[in-house]
Coordinates of C-alpha atoms in Angstrom, one line a residue:
M1 CA 226.0 126.3 437.3
V2 CA 229.5 125.3 435.4
K3 CA 231.6 127.5 434.2
K4 CA 232.7 127.2 429.5
G5 CA 236.5 126.8 428.8
K6 CA 238.6 123.8 428.8
T7 CA 238.4 121.7 431.7
K8 CA 240.4 121.0 434.0
K9 CA 243.5 117.6 433.4
K10 CA 243.1 115.6 436.2
Y11 CA 246.9 115.7 437.6
H12 CA 247.9 112.2 437.8
K13 CA 251.1 111.4 440.6
P14 CA 254.0 109.7 438.8
S15 CA 254.7 105.8 440.6
K16 CA 258.0 105.6 442.3
P17 CA 260.9 103.8 441.1
H18 CA 260.8 100.5 441.6
H19 CA 263.8 99.9 444.3
H20 CA 265.8 96.1 444.2
S21 CA 266.0 95.0 447.2
N22 CA 269.4 94.0 446.8
Q23 CA 272.5 94.7 444.3
E24 CA 271.7 90.9 443.7
E25 CA 268.5 91.1 442.5
A26 CA 269.3 95.3 440.2
K27 CA 271.6 92.2 438.5
E28 CA 269.4 90.3 438.1
D29 CA 267.2 92.6 436.0
K30 CA 270.4 94.2 434.3
T31 CA 270.4 90.6 433.0
M32 CA 267.5 89.5 432.2
T33 CA 267.2 89.5 428.3
V34 CA 270.8 88.0 428.0
K35 CA 269.3 85.4 430.6
T36 CA 266.1 85.1 429.7
L37 CA 267.2 84.0 425.9
P38 CA 270.5 81.0 424.3
A39 CA 272.7 82.6 423.5
D40 CA 272.5 80.4 420.2
L41 CA 269.2 82.1 419.8
V42 CA 270.1 85.5 419.9
L43 CA 273.1 84.8 417.5
E44 CA 270.9 82.8 415.1
I45 CA 268.5 86.4 415.3
L46 CA 271.5 88.9 414.7
Y47 CA 272.6 87.0 412.2
R48 CA 269.4 87.6 410.2
T49 CA 269.2 91.1 411.6
Q50 CA 270.3 93.5 408.9
V51 CA 274.2 95.6 409.1
K52 CA 272.4 98.1 409.2
A53 CA 270.1 97.6 412.1
L54 CA 273.5 95.6 414.0
V55 CA 275.6 98.9 413.5
R56 CA 273.1 100.9 416.1
C57 CA 273.0 97.7 418.4
K58 CA 276.6 98.0 419.1
C59 CA 275.9 101.3 420.7
V60 CA 273.7 99.5 423.0
A61 CA 276.1 98.1 425.5
K62 CA 279.9 97.7 425.7
S63 CA 278.8 93.7 425.3
W64 CA 277.4 94.3 422.4
Y65 CA 279.9 96.3 420.5
A66 CA 282.5 93.6 422.1
L67 CA 280.0 90.9 420.4
I68 CA 279.2 92.4 416.9
N69 CA 282.0 93.7 416.3
H70 CA 284.4 90.3 416.5
P71 CA 286.1 88.2 413.8
S72 CA 283.6 85.6 414.9
F73 CA 280.5 87.0 414.6
I74 CA 281.2 88.9 411.8
Q75 CA 282.6 85.7 409.5
K76 CA 279.9 84.1 410.6
H77 CA 277.4 87.0 409.5
L78 CA 278.7 86.9 406.5
E79 CA 278.6 83.0 406.3
F80 CA 274.9 82.8 407.4
N81 CA 273.7 85.6 403.9
T82 CA 276.0 85.3 401.9
P83 CA 274.2 81.9 400.6
R84 CA 270.9 83.5 401.4
N85 CA 271.5 86.5 398.7
T86 CA 270.3 87.5 396.0
T87 CA 271.1 91.4 395.7
L88 CA 273.3 93.9 393.5
I89 CA 274.2 96.7 393.9
C90 CA 273.6 99.1 390.8
N91 CA 275.0 102.9 389.2
F92 CA 271.9 104.5 388.1
G93 CA 271.4 107.7 386.1
Y94 CA 268.1 109.0 388.2
D95 CA 267.9 111.8 390.4
S96 CA 265.3 113.2 392.5
M97 CA 265.7 116.0 391.8
L98 CA 265.5 116.2 388.2
P99 CA 262.2 117.1 386.7
K100 CA 260.7 113.9 385.1
N101 CA 260.4 112.2 382.5
S102 CA 264.5 114.7 382.1
H103 CA 267.1 113.2 379.8
F104 CA 270.5 114.6 380.7
D105 CA 273.3 114.3 378.8
D106 CA 276.8 112.9 380.2
Y107 CA 275.1 109.5 382.0
S108 CA 276.6 111.1 385.2
R109 CA 275.5 108.6 388.1
R110 CA 273.6 109.9 390.3
L111 CA 272.7 107.3 392.6
I112 CA 274.0 104.1 393.9
G113 CA 271.2 101.3 395.2
L114 CA 270.7 97.3 395.0
L115 CA 268.9 95.9 393.1
S116 CA 266.3 92.3 393.8
V117 CA 264.4 90.3 391.1
T118 CA 261.8 89.9 393.8
G119 CA 261.1 93.3 395.8
P120 CA 261.7 97.2 394.8
P121 CA 265.5 98.9 394.9
T122 CA 267.0 100.3 397.6
P123 CA 268.8 103.8 397.7
L124 CA 272.3 103.0 399.5
L125 CA 273.3 106.3 398.4
R126 CA 272.4 109.7 396.3
V127 CA 275.6 111.3 394.4
D128 CA 276.2 114.5 394.9
R129 CA 277.3 115.5 391.6
H130 CA 277.4 119.6 392.1
F131 CA 279.2 119.1 395.9
T132 CA 281.9 121.9 396.0
N133 CA 285.8 120.6 396.3
R134 CA 287.4 120.8 399.3
P135 CA 290.2 122.7 399.8
N136 CA 294.0 120.5 398.5
Y137 CA 291.6 118.3 396.9
P138 CA 293.1 115.5 395.8
K139 CA 296.1 116.0 397.0
K140 CA 293.4 114.7 400.8
I141 CA 290.7 112.7 399.5
N142 CA 286.8 112.1 401.3
F143 CA 284.4 110.5 400.5
P144 CA 282.7 113.2 399.0
D145 CA 284.9 114.3 397.3
F146 CA 285.9 111.1 395.7
S147 CA 282.0 109.2 395.0
K148 CA 281.1 112.3 392.9
R149 CA 282.6 110.6 389.6
M150 CA 282.7 107.1 391.1
F151 CA 281.4 103.8 389.7
V152 CA 280.6 100.7 390.9
A153 CA 283.2 97.9 389.6
G154 CA 283.3 94.7 391.8
S155 CA 282.0 93.2 395.3
I156 CA 283.7 90.2 397.2
N157 CA 282.2 89.5 401.2
G158 CA 280.2 93.7 401.2
I159 CA 282.9 95.1 400.2
V160 CA 282.4 97.4 396.7
F161 CA 285.8 97.8 394.7
L162 CA 284.8 101.9 393.5
S163 CA 287.0 103.2 390.4
H164 CA 286.7 107.2 388.5
T165 CA 286.0 108.3 385.4
Q166 CA 287.6 111.6 385.4
E167 CA 290.0 113.9 387.6
M168 CA 290.9 109.9 389.9
S169 CA 290.9 108.2 386.3
G170 CA 294.6 106.3 386.6
R171 CA 294.9 108.0 390.1
F172 CA 293.0 106.2 392.3
V173 CA 290.5 103.5 393.1
A174 CA 288.8 103.1 396.7
L175 CA 287.3 99.8 399.1
W176 CA 284.1 100.4 400.4
N177 CA 281.5 99.5 402.7
P178 CA 278.2 100.7 402.5
G179 CA 276.9 99.1 405.6
T180 CA 279.6 100.2 407.7
H181 CA 280.2 103.6 406.4
Y182 CA 284.2 102.5 406.7
W183 CA 285.8 103.1 403.3
M184 CA 289.4 103.7 401.6
P185 CA 291.2 105.0 399.2
I186 CA 294.3 103.8 397.4
A187 CA 296.9 105.5 395.6
L188 CA 297.8 104.4 391.9
K189 CA 301.1 104.4 390.6
N190 CA 301.8 106.6 387.6
W191 CA 300.5 103.5 384.8
D192 CA 298.9 104.5 381.7
N193 CA 296.1 102.6 380.0
A194 CA 296.2 100.3 383.5
S195 CA 292.7 97.5 383.9
V196 CA 292.5 97.4 387.5
G197 CA 290.5 93.8 389.3
F198 CA 289.9 93.4 392.8
G199 CA 290.0 89.9 394.5
F200 CA 290.3 87.9 397.5
D201 CA 293.3 85.6 399.2
A202 CA 291.1 83.1 401.5
V203 CA 294.7 81.7 402.1
R204 CA 295.7 85.0 404.1
S205 CA 292.2 86.7 404.5
D206 CA 294.1 89.1 401.6
Y207 CA 291.3 92.1 400.0
K208 CA 294.0 92.9 396.5
V209 CA 293.5 95.5 394.1
I210 CA 295.4 93.5 391.0
C211 CA 296.4 95.6 387.7
I212 CA 297.7 94.5 384.2
V213 CA 299.9 97.4 383.0
P214 CA 299.9 96.5 379.2
E215 CA 303.9 97.0 378.9
T216 CA 304.9 100.3 375.8
R217 CA 308.4 98.7 376.1
L218 CA 308.9 97.6 372.1
K219 CA 310.2 93.7 373.0
Y220 CA 307.7 93.5 374.7
L221 CA 304.6 94.9 372.8
G222 CA 301.1 93.0 373.2
R223 CA 302.5 92.1 376.5
S224 CA 302.0 93.0 380.1
R225 CA 302.6 93.1 383.5
V226 CA 300.5 92.1 387.4
E227 CA 301.2 94.8 389.9
I228 CA 298.9 93.8 393.1
Y229 CA 298.5 95.9 396.8
S230 CA 298.1 94.2 400.2
T231 CA 295.7 95.7 402.5
N232 CA 297.1 93.5 404.6
R233 CA 300.9 95.0 404.2
G234 CA 299.2 97.9 402.3
S235 CA 301.9 98.9 399.8
W236 CA 302.1 97.2 396.1
E237 CA 304.4 95.1 395.1
N238 CA 305.8 93.2 391.1
V239 CA 305.0 89.8 390.8
D240 CA 308.4 88.0 390.9
G241 CA 308.7 85.7 388.6
K242 CA 305.1 86.2 387.1
S243 CA 305.4 89.9 385.9
I244 CA 305.3 90.0 382.2
I245 CA 302.3 87.6 381.2
P246 CA 301.6 87.6 377.2
F247 CA 298.3 89.0 377.7
F248 CA 297.1 93.0 376.6
P249 CA 293.8 93.6 378.1
M250 CA 290.7 94.9 375.8
P251 CA 291.7 98.9 375.2
G252 CA 289.3 101.5 377.2
I253 CA 288.4 98.8 379.8
Q254 CA 289.4 100.5 383.5
H255 CA 288.6 97.5 384.9
C256 CA 287.4 93.8 385.1
Y257 CA 284.7 92.3 383.6
C258 CA 283.7 90.2 386.6
I259 CA 284.4 89.0 389.9
V260 CA 284.0 84.9 390.5
K261 CA 285.0 83.4 394.5
G262 CA 287.5 86.4 394.0
V263 CA 289.5 86.1 391.1
P264 CA 288.8 88.6 388.7
Y265 CA 288.6 88.3 385.2
W266 CA 289.0 90.3 382.2
V267 CA 288.5 90.1 378.3
G268 CA 291.4 90.7 375.6
S269 CA 293.9 89.4 373.2
D270 CA 296.2 86.6 374.5
L271 CA 299.7 86.0 372.5
Q272 CA 299.1 81.9 373.1
A273 CA 296.3 81.6 371.8
R274 CA 294.9 79.9 369.2
D275 CA 293.5 82.7 367.3
T276 CA 296.1 86.3 368.1
N277 CA 293.1 88.1 366.2
S278 CA 290.1 86.4 368.8
I279 CA 289.1 88.1 372.1
S280 CA 290.0 85.4 374.5
L281 CA 288.9 85.9 379.4
G282 CA 292.2 85.6 381.2
R283 CA 291.8 85.7 385.3
I284 CA 294.3 86.5 388.4
D285 CA 294.9 83.9 390.6
P286 CA 295.0 85.9 394.2
V287 CA 296.8 84.0 396.2
T288 CA 299.7 83.6 393.9
G289 CA 299.0 86.5 391.0
R290 CA 299.2 83.8 388.6
Y291 CA 298.4 84.9 385.3
K292 CA 295.9 82.6 383.2
S293 CA 293.6 82.3 380.1
V294 CA 290.1 80.4 379.4
M295 CA 290.0 79.8 375.8
Y296 CA 286.4 79.9 374.5
P297 CA 284.8 76.9 373.1
S298 CA 286.3 76.0 369.4
H299 CA 283.2 74.2 368.3
L300 CA 281.8 78.2 368.5
Q301 CA 284.3 80.3 367.2
N302 CA 282.9 82.0 363.2
K303 CA 280.2 80.1 364.4
G304 CA 277.0 82.8 365.9
R305 CA 277.4 85.8 367.4
V306 CA 279.3 84.8 371.2
W307 CA 279.3 87.7 372.9
V308 CA 283.0 87.7 374.3
N309 CA 281.9 89.6 377.6
P310 CA 281.8 86.7 380.2
V311 CA 279.7 87.5 382.9
K312 CA 278.9 85.9 386.6
W313 CA 276.5 83.3 386.6
K314 CA 275.7 81.6 390.0
D315 CA 279.1 81.6 390.9
S316 CA 280.8 80.7 388.2
V317 CA 281.9 82.3 384.6
A318 CA 279.2 82.3 382.1
F319 CA 278.9 83.6 378.5
G320 CA 275.7 83.8 375.5
V321 CA 276.2 83.2 371.8
L322 CA 272.9 84.7 370.4
F323 CA 271.7 82.4 367.2
P324 CA 274.1 79.4 367.4
A325 CA 272.6 77.8 363.7
G326 CA 272.5 81.1 362.0
S327 CA 269.6 83.6 361.9
P328 CA 267.1 81.2 360.9
N329 CA 267.4 79.0 364.0
Q330 CA 266.3 82.1 366.7
M331 CA 267.9 80.3 369.7
F332 CA 270.0 81.9 372.2
D333 CA 271.8 79.5 374.0
L334 CA 274.1 80.0 377.7
Y335 CA 276.8 78.2 378.5
V336 CA 278.9 77.9 382.1
L337 CA 282.8 77.5 382.7
A338 CA 282.4 73.7 384.2
D339 CA 286.4 73.3 384.5
E340 CA 289.0 76.3 384.8
D341 CA 292.1 73.9 383.9
T342 CA 291.0 72.6 381.0
S343 CA 288.5 75.2 380.2
K344 CA 285.3 72.3 379.7
W345 CA 282.8 75.1 378.7
T346 CA 278.9 73.1 379.8
K347 CA 275.9 74.3 378.0
M348 CA 273.5 75.2 380.9
Y349 CA 270.4 76.1 378.6
S350 CA 269.1 76.7 374.9
I351 CA 266.5 79.1 375.1
V352 CA 263.8 81.1 372.7
P353 CA 264.6 84.3 372.7
P354 CA 260.8 86.6 372.2
S355 CA 260.5 88.5 369.1
C356 CA 261.7 92.2 371.2
I357 CA 265.1 90.4 371.2
S358 CA 265.4 88.5 368.2
D359 CA 264.3 91.6 366.1
L360 CA 267.5 93.3 366.9
K361 CA 270.7 93.8 367.1
G362 CA 273.5 94.2 369.4
T363 CA 271.1 92.4 372.3
R364 CA 273.9 91.1 374.8
I365 CA 273.7 90.1 378.8
A366 CA 274.7 92.5 380.5
Q367 CA 274.2 91.2 383.8
C368 CA 272.9 88.2 386.2
F369 CA 271.2 87.7 389.3
S370 CA 272.3 86.0 391.9
T371 CA 269.1 83.7 391.7
G372 CA 270.0 82.7 388.0
E373 CA 268.5 85.9 386.5
I374 CA 269.7 86.6 382.8
V375 CA 269.4 91.2 382.6
F376 CA 269.9 91.1 378.3
E377 CA 270.7 94.8 376.8
I378 CA 268.8 95.4 373.4
S379 CA 269.9 97.9 370.9
T380 CA 269.4 98.9 368.0
Q381 CA 270.5 102.1 365.6
D382 CA 266.2 102.8 363.6
P383 CA 266.8 106.9 363.7
N384 CA 263.0 106.6 365.1
I385 CA 263.5 105.3 368.1
V386 CA 264.3 107.5 370.9
Q387 CA 265.6 105.1 373.4
N388 CA 267.8 103.2 371.4
V389 CA 268.7 100.9 374.2
D390 CA 266.4 98.8 376.4
Y391 CA 266.6 95.8 378.8
C392 CA 264.4 93.0 379.9
I393 CA 264.9 90.3 382.7
C394 CA 265.2 86.5 381.7
D395 CA 264.3 83.4 383.8
P396 CA 266.5 80.4 382.3
E397 CA 264.4 77.7 383.9
T398 CA 260.8 78.7 382.7
S399 CA 261.8 81.3 379.8
R400 CA 259.7 83.6 381.3
V401 CA 261.1 87.6 380.1
Y402 CA 259.6 90.6 381.6
R403 CA 260.3 94.1 383.2
N404 CA 260.8 95.6 386.6
N405 CA 259.2 98.7 386.1
E406 CA 261.0 100.6 389.3
I407 CA 264.0 98.7 388.3
E408 CA 264.1 100.9 384.8
A409 CA 262.5 103.7 386.6
L410 CA 266.3 104.3 389.0
I411 CA 267.9 104.0 384.8
P412 CA 270.0 101.1 385.8
F413 CA 273.4 101.3 384.5
W414 CA 274.0 97.0 384.8
H415 CA 277.6 97.4 383.0
E416 CA 278.3 99.3 386.3
S417 CA 276.5 96.8 388.5
C418 CA 277.5 93.3 390.6
S419 CA 276.1 91.0 393.4
H420 CA 276.7 92.1 396.5
V421 CA 276.0 90.5 400.1
E422 CA 275.9 93.1 403.4
S423 CA 278.4 92.7 406.4
L424 CA 280.4 94.2 408.8
V425 CA 283.2 92.9 407.3
C426 CA 286.3 96.2 407.7
V427 CA 289.6 95.9 405.9
K428 CA 292.4 97.1 407.0
G429 CA 293.1 100.1 406.0
M430 CA 289.2 101.7 406.0
I431 CA 288.6 104.4 407.8
Q432 CA 285.0 106.0 408.7
I433 CA 282.9 108.6 406.3
G434 CA 283.6 111.7 407.5
K435 CA 286.5 111.4 409.8
E436 CA 289.7 111.0 407.0
H437 CA 291.7 113.5 408.4
K438 CA 291.5 112.6 411.8
D439 CA 294.5 112.2 413.8
K440 CA 294.5 108.5 414.6
N441 CA 297.5 108.3 417.1
I442 CA 294.7 110.6 419.4
S443 CA 293.3 107.8 421.2
S444 CA 294.6 104.2 420.9
K445 CA 292.6 101.2 420.3
M446 CA 291.0 100.1 422.8
D447 CA 290.8 95.5 423.5
W448 CA 286.5 95.3 423.5
T449 CA 287.0 91.9 424.1
E450 CA 287.2 91.9 427.5
F451 CA 283.5 93.2 427.1
L452 CA 281.8 90.0 425.7
L453 CA 280.1 87.9 427.5
K454 CA 281.1 84.7 428.7
E455 CA 277.7 83.4 427.4
F456 CA 278.5 84.3 424.1
E457 CA 282.2 83.3 424.3
S458 CA 280.5 79.9 424.7
A459 CA 278.4 79.9 422.2
L460 CA 281.0 81.5 419.4
H461 CA 282.8 77.8 420.0
L462 CA 285.9 81.2 421.2

């Protein structure tokens, strides 16, 4: 008679581990993955791997750590992904902890994420606005302290330039790599009404913070001086002989409008412009520190409504003109800067906007995707409309206008967004988030190049 109850599970004796007959077989087994795939093919796979996964791969072995941290691999990974980049990094006002359809009156930054026209947004950092300040703040800055009121002001080679809105405004800026979780706060001097920008000196591979400081001395009214922070040197310097420029940044704008090919661009007043009352476009060369004014096309003056805020469009400076021939002609023209030396602009597109754009005043370009799509900001003063700011995305190639509900649900701040490519780049002086106040002298930096396999050395052409 069979007893009722649970049947007894059979015990399977585990198989004995395989022992190699000699050390040669054991060595070949450990390097099997390397010898199975050519080093060139392994690198091609890694170039296509996301930064977050590569950071985890560094924990596999010393040889992998040496490879992924090698400057040649970091540069090649960046060069591979930059032309394929289609994302923007943006501040959002959405908070998952708030009830749905709730409204907040402070428009605080609550989330930082990546946007793409081809897929859903990717959250990068949820900003904890209720984080309790640590002792000695802001004397000793931590990333959670700084992030409560920070906003995105630019991005170059995966390094995000961060500014601040409240207690750190005018006192600190920061560089941040969201992929590797490294950052670096940079202290500003006691400059009033300064406007900061971010640039890259490709000659010296030097990331620079460029600050335009309006002059308060009577003989220099309407002019500014240029201060540049070099991350290679780790210090500020005044640009000798070129410090006083005939440019005054637009008041209330704390940072540059856009960054194109590593060069920051500002909007303001130029004393040497044809019309000193008009808005001008100025840039500071990160290599030389020299200022250059870029004039808008003269035939567009007093014709239509010109958007003076520049934007980055397909790695070029661009601006838009609404109703270029007057109100009866409902058109939108997109101009791209073709030659900075001669301030030559080329009209790329003439688009017939849909009724949602033509009928509302205050329309402007809020942002552009690297793939060419234009984000329009549409505002109205109609008191009967609760949401007085609206957005839509337009493809200038096809004139197709559409909305992305997944993006709109996060409440994007388009004026605090920029083109961003994820990378492994680490600027000199950056430290890992959470280890800001560790003693740097406890452990010296190890030279990991000795662990780099010879197969990868030859594949990287070292």
